[in-house]
CSV table of C-alpha atoms in Angstrom, one decimal:
chain,number,residue,atom,x,y,z
A,1,MET,CA,84.1,97.8,101.8
A,2,LEU,CA,81.9,99.0,98.7
A,3,LYS,CA,84.7,101.1,97.6
A,4,GLN,CA,86.9,97.8,97.6
A,5,ARG,CA,84.5,95.8,95.6
A,6,ILE,CA,84.0,98.6,93.1
A,7,ILE,CA,87.8,99.1,92.8
A,8,THR,CA,87.9,94.8,92.2
A,9,ALA,CA,85.1,94.9,90.0
A,10,VAL,CA,86.7,97.6,87.4
A,11,ILE,CA,90.3,95.8,87.5
A,12,LEU,CA,88.2,92.4,86.6
A,13,ALA,CA,85.8,94.0,84.3
A,14,ALA,CA,89.0,95.7,82.2
A,15,LEU,CA,90.7,92.2,82.3
A,16,PHE,CA,87.8,90.3,81.2
A,17,LEU,CA,87.0,92.6,78.2
A,18,GLY,CA,90.8,92.9,77.4
A,19,VAL,CA,91.3,89.1,77.2
A,20,ILE,CA,88.2,88.5,75.0
A,21,PHE,CA,88.6,91.1,72.4
A,22,LEU,CA,92.4,91.7,72.2
A,23,ALA,CA,94.0,88.0,72.9
A,24,PRO,CA,94.3,85.3,70.5
A,25,LEU,CA,92.4,82.1,71.2
A,26,GLN,CA,95.0,80.4,72.4
A,27,GLN,CA,95.9,83.0,75.1
A,28,TYR,CA,92.1,83.5,75.9
A,29,ALA,CA,92.1,79.5,76.3
A,30,GLN,CA,95.0,79.8,78.8
A,31,VAL,CA,93.1,82.2,80.6
A,32,ILE,CA,89.9,80.7,81.0
A,33,SER,CA,92.1,77.5,82.0
A,34,VAL,CA,93.8,79.6,84.9
A,35,VAL,CA,90.0,81.1,86.1
A,36,VAL,CA,88.5,77.7,85.6
A,37,ALA,CA,91.4,75.9,87.9
A,38,ILE,CA,91.0,78.6,90.4
A,39,ALA,CA,87.3,78.1,90.3
A,40,ALA,CA,88.4,74.0,91.0
A,41,TRP,CA,90.5,75.1,93.8
A,42,GLU,CA,88.1,76.8,95.5
A,43,TRP,CA,85.4,74.0,94.7
A,44,ALA,CA,87.9,71.5,96.6
A,45,ASN,CA,87.5,73.6,99.4
A,46,MET,CA,83.6,74.0,99.2
A,47,SER,CA,83.9,70.1,99.0
A,48,GLY,CA,85.5,69.7,102.3
A,49,PHE,CA,89.4,69.2,101.6
A,50,LYS,CA,91.4,71.3,103.7
A,51,ALA,CA,94.8,70.2,102.9
A,52,GLN,CA,96.1,72.4,100.2
A,53,TRP,CA,97.9,69.3,98.0
A,54,GLN,CA,94.2,68.0,97.9
A,55,ARG,CA,93.2,71.2,96.2
A,56,VAL,CA,95.8,71.6,94.0
A,57,LEU,CA,95.5,68.1,93.0
A,58,TYR,CA,91.9,68.5,92.2
A,59,ALA,CA,92.4,71.8,90.3
A,60,ILE,CA,94.7,69.8,88.2
A,61,GLY,CA,92.3,66.7,87.7
A,62,ILE,CA,89.7,69.2,86.7
A,63,LEU,CA,91.7,70.5,84.0
A,64,LEU,CA,92.9,67.7,82.9
A,65,LEU,CA,89.4,66.1,82.3
A,66,ALA,CA,88.5,69.3,80.5
A,67,MET,CA,91.1,68.8,77.9
A,68,VAL,CA,90.5,65.4,77.3
A,69,ALA,CA,86.8,66.1,76.7
A,70,ALA,CA,88.1,69.1,74.1
A,71,GLY,CA,90.3,66.3,72.6
A,72,TYR,CA,87.6,64.3,72.2
A,73,ASN,CA,85.6,66.7,70.5
A,74,GLY,CA,88.6,67.5,67.8
A,75,TYR,CA,89.5,70.8,69.1
A,76,TYR,CA,93.0,70.5,69.1
A,77,GLU,CA,93.0,68.8,65.6
A,78,THR,CA,90.7,71.4,63.8
A,79,GLY,CA,90.6,74.1,66.2
A,80,VAL,CA,87.3,73.7,66.5
A,81,PHE,CA,84.9,71.7,68.1
A,82,SER,CA,82.3,69.0,66.5
A,83,GLY,CA,79.2,70.1,66.9
A,84,GLU,CA,77.5,66.7,67.2
A,85,GLU,CA,79.8,65.6,70.3
A,86,LEU,CA,79.7,68.8,72.1
A,87,LEU,CA,75.8,68.5,71.8
A,88,SER,CA,76.0,65.5,74.0
A,89,VAL,CA,78.1,67.0,76.4
A,90,PHE,CA,75.9,70.3,77.0
A,91,GLY,CA,73.0,67.7,77.0
A,92,ALA,CA,74.4,66.1,79.8
A,93,ALA,CA,75.1,69.3,81.5
A,94,GLY,CA,71.7,70.1,81.2
A,95,ILE,CA,70.2,66.9,82.6
A,96,TRP,CA,72.7,67.7,85.6
A,97,TRP,CA,71.5,71.1,86.3
A,98,ALA,CA,67.8,69.3,86.3
A,99,VAL,CA,69.2,67.1,88.6
A,100,ALA,CA,70.6,69.9,90.8
A,101,LEU,CA,67.3,71.7,90.7
A,102,LEU,CA,65.6,68.7,92.4
A,103,TRP,CA,68.7,68.7,95.1
A,104,VAL,CA,68.2,72.9,95.7
A,105,GLN,CA,64.8,72.4,96.4
A,106,SER,CA,64.6,69.7,98.6
A,107,TYR,CA,67.8,71.0,100.8
A,108,PRO,CA,68.5,70.0,103.6
A,109,ALA,CA,67.1,66.8,103.1
A,110,SER,CA,68.8,66.1,99.6
A,111,ALA,CA,72.3,66.4,101.5
A,112,VAL,CA,72.1,62.7,102.2
A,113,LEU,CA,72.8,62.2,98.6
A,114,TRP,CA,75.4,64.5,97.8
A,115,GLY,CA,76.5,65.9,101.2
A,116,ARG,CA,79.9,63.5,101.3
A,117,ARG,CA,83.1,65.3,100.1
A,118,TRP,CA,83.7,63.0,97.5
A,119,THR,CA,80.3,63.3,95.8
A,120,ARG,CA,80.9,67.1,96.1
A,121,ALA,CA,84.2,66.9,94.3
A,122,ILE,CA,82.0,64.6,91.7
A,123,MET,CA,79.9,67.5,91.5
A,124,GLY,CA,82.1,70.1,90.6
A,125,VAL,CA,83.2,67.9,87.4
A,126,PHE,CA,79.7,68.7,86.0
A,127,VAL,CA,80.0,72.1,86.8
A,128,LEU,CA,83.4,73.2,85.8
A,129,VAL,CA,84.3,71.0,83.2
A,130,PRO,CA,81.2,71.9,80.9
A,131,THR,CA,82.1,75.7,81.4
A,132,TRP,CA,85.4,75.6,80.6
A,133,LEU,CA,84.5,73.8,77.1
A,134,ALA,CA,81.3,76.3,76.6
A,135,PHE,CA,83.5,79.3,77.1
A,136,ILE,CA,86.0,78.0,74.3
A,137,PHE,CA,83.2,76.9,72.3
A,138,LEU,CA,81.9,80.4,72.3
A,139,ARG,CA,84.9,82.0,71.5
A,140,THR,CA,85.4,79.9,68.5
A,141,GLN,CA,81.7,81.0,67.0
A,142,PRO,CA,81.3,83.9,64.3
A,143,ASN,CA,81.6,87.0,66.6
A,144,GLY,CA,82.4,85.1,69.7
A,145,GLU,CA,83.6,87.7,71.5
A,146,TRP,CA,80.4,89.5,71.3
A,147,LEU,CA,78.5,86.1,72.2
A,148,ILE,CA,80.7,86.0,75.3
A,149,ILE,CA,79.5,89.4,76.4
A,150,LEU,CA,75.8,88.5,75.5
A,151,LEU,CA,75.7,85.5,78.1
A,152,VAL,CA,77.2,87.9,80.6
A,153,VAL,CA,74.7,90.5,80.1
A,154,ILE,CA,71.8,87.7,80.6
A,155,VAL,CA,73.3,86.9,83.7
A,156,ALA,CA,73.9,90.5,84.9
A,157,ALA,CA,70.2,91.2,83.7
A,158,ALA,CA,68.7,88.5,85.8
A,159,ASP,CA,70.8,89.1,89.0
A,160,VAL,CA,70.2,92.6,88.6
A,161,GLY,CA,66.6,92.3,87.8
A,162,ALA,CA,66.0,89.8,90.9
A,163,TYR,CA,67.8,91.8,93.1
A,164,PHE,CA,65.5,95.3,92.7
A,165,VAL,CA,62.2,93.4,92.0
A,166,GLY,CA,63.1,90.9,95.3
A,167,LYS,CA,63.7,94.2,97.1
A,168,ASN,CA,60.8,95.9,96.6
A,169,PHE,CA,57.9,93.0,96.0
A,170,GLY,CA,59.6,90.2,97.3
A,171,LYS,CA,57.5,88.2,99.7
A,172,ARG,CA,57.7,84.2,98.7
A,173,LYS,CA,60.8,82.5,99.5
A,174,LEU,CA,62.6,80.9,96.5
A,175,ALA,CA,64.8,78.5,98.5
A,176,VAL,CA,64.6,79.6,102.3
A,177,HIS,CA,67.1,77.0,103.1
A,178,VAL,CA,69.9,77.8,100.5
A,179,SER,CA,69.5,81.6,99.5
A,180,PRO,CA,66.9,83.1,102.4
A,181,LYS,CA,66.9,86.5,100.6
A,182,LYS,CA,66.2,85.3,97.2
A,183,SER,CA,62.1,85.4,96.4
A,184,TRP,CA,60.0,84.5,93.6
A,185,GLU,CA,59.2,87.8,92.7
A,186,GLY,CA,62.8,88.6,92.2
A,187,PHE,CA,63.1,85.7,90.2
A,188,TRP,CA,60.4,86.5,87.7
A,189,GLY,CA,61.7,89.9,87.8
A,190,GLY,CA,65.2,89.0,86.5
A,191,PHE,CA,63.7,86.6,83.6
A,192,ALA,CA,61.6,89.5,82.7
A,193,LEU,CA,64.5,92.0,82.3
A,194,CYS,CA,66.5,89.5,80.3
A,195,LEU,CA,63.6,89.0,77.9
A,196,LEU,CA,63.0,92.2,77.6
A,197,LEU,CA,66.7,93.1,77.3
A,198,ALA,CA,66.6,90.3,74.3
A,199,THR,CA,63.2,91.6,72.5
A,200,GLY,CA,64.9,95.0,72.5
A,201,PHE,CA,68.0,93.5,70.9
A,202,CYS,CA,66.5,91.7,68.4
A,203,TYR,CA,64.1,95.2,67.2
A,204,TRP,CA,67.4,96.8,67.2
A,205,ALA,CA,69.2,94.4,65.3
A,206,GLY,CA,66.7,94.1,62.7
A,207,GLU,CA,66.4,90.2,63.1
A,208,GLY,CA,63.6,87.6,64.2
A,209,TYR,CA,63.0,87.1,67.9
A,210,GLN,CA,64.9,83.3,67.7
A,211,LEU,CA,67.0,85.3,70.4
A,212,VAL,CA,64.3,85.3,73.0
A,213,ALA,CA,64.0,81.6,72.6
A,214,ILE,CA,67.6,81.3,73.4
A,215,VAL,CA,67.8,83.7,76.4
A,216,ALA,CA,64.5,82.3,78.2
A,217,PRO,CA,66.2,79.0,79.4
A,218,VAL,CA,69.6,80.8,80.1
A,219,ALA,CA,67.8,83.6,82.5
A,220,LEU,CA,65.7,80.4,84.3
A,221,VAL,CA,69.1,78.6,85.0
A,222,SER,CA,71.2,81.2,85.7
A,223,VAL,CA,70.0,81.5,88.9
A,224,LEU,CA,70.2,77.5,89.7
A,225,GLY,CA,74.3,78.2,89.8
A,226,ASP,CA,74.2,80.6,92.2
A,227,LEU,CA,71.8,78.5,94.3
A,228,MET,CA,74.1,75.1,93.6
A,229,ALA,CA,77.0,76.9,95.0
A,230,SER,CA,75.4,78.3,97.6
A,231,MET,CA,73.7,75.4,98.7
A,232,VAL,CA,77.3,73.3,98.8
A,233,LYS,CA,78.8,76.7,100.6
A,234,ARG,CA,75.9,76.3,103.4
A,235,GLU,CA,76.8,72.5,103.6
A,236,ARG,CA,80.5,73.2,104.1
A,237,GLY,CA,79.9,75.9,106.6
A,238,ILE,CA,81.6,79.0,104.6
A,239,LYS,CA,80.1,82.2,103.4
A,240,ASP,CA,82.6,82.6,100.3
A,241,SER,CA,84.2,80.0,98.4
A,242,SER,CA,87.9,81.9,99.2
A,243,ASN,CA,89.3,85.8,99.7
A,244,LEU,CA,91.2,85.9,96.6
A,245,LEU,CA,89.0,88.9,95.3
A,246,PRO,CA,88.8,91.9,98.0
A,247,GLY,CA,84.9,92.6,99.0
A,248,HIS,CA,84.0,89.7,96.4
A,249,GLY,CA,84.9,86.3,98.1
A,250,GLY,CA,86.4,84.3,95.3
A,251,PHE,CA,86.3,83.5,91.9
A,252,MET,CA,83.3,80.5,92.2
A,253,ASP,CA,81.5,83.5,94.0
A,254,ARG,CA,81.7,85.4,91.0
A,255,VAL,CA,81.1,82.8,88.4
A,256,ASP,CA,78.6,80.8,90.0
A,257,SER,CA,75.7,81.8,87.6
A,258,LEU,CA,77.9,81.3,84.7
A,259,THR,CA,78.7,77.5,85.2
A,260,ALA,CA,75.0,76.8,84.9
A,261,ALA,CA,74.2,79.5,82.4
A,262,ALA,CA,77.1,78.8,79.8
A,263,PRO,CA,76.7,75.3,78.8
A,264,ILE,CA,72.7,75.8,78.2
A,265,PHE,CA,73.8,78.9,76.4
A,266,SER,CA,75.9,76.9,74.3
A,267,LEU,CA,73.7,74.1,73.7
A,268,ALA,CA,70.8,76.6,72.7
A,269,ILE,CA,73.0,78.1,69.9
A,270,LEU,CA,74.3,74.6,68.8
A,271,LEU,CA,70.4,73.7,68.5
A,272,THR,CA,69.2,76.9,66.8
A,273,GLY,CA,72.4,77.6,64.8
A,274,TRP,CA,71.9,81.2,65.4
A,275,GLU,CA,75.0,83.6,65.0
A,276,MET,CA,75.6,87.1,66.9
A,277,PRO,CA,75.4,89.5,64.0
A,278,ALA,CA,78.6,91.5,63.2
A,279,PHE,CA,78.8,94.9,65.0
């Protein structure tokens, strides 16, 4: 199983880096659309839709909504997004994740509000559409390829720090009914590692420490994406979103933290105007 996980992870990493750094924007957007469509197909399963035609239809609907949102923000006319319009989209995503936090904290009692499959399907719109917009927006920014890498590093650092600190020092459960293995000690360990890396990057790049203020909310919210997906899967009674990735489950199992982190990261970039320095 470990060997399988490693092989799958290496292949995915190679493809990911190749698409980010080598593919033109249009092809990059197409790949992101495929990934989001697969994640939407899996979310339909997590929502409780068992028929394949229902899952496929849901995936198509998510992509259409994402494209409508992109058109509303002027992407197709100019090749870039309108910052003012995106502020409202990512701001709404921030509000959504605040609501999601309340639901995760109060699960399983909160399931009375969102437990029906159509409600969970609507939740997927708030999870996946801003994610698609965020990954396209980040790619269009100066040195956007490295912005995306930075986002992934933040999420990975939060996860790695939480794992090692939680494994060695974790005592207080973070969300016992959603993910029993996660602890508050691990959560703060991941957060501290993210801030440490951001501080080190700023020192190395010879810049101010504005990036630390950007990384902080992203590190905090990334774990929420994981918990939200875990909560929905637990309600559905499944462990993985699918079995498409050998040793890793499904695409949603790999990008769940990014669905929360990417819109918040994009919102922070828009609000601060921070640009990734050229390498």
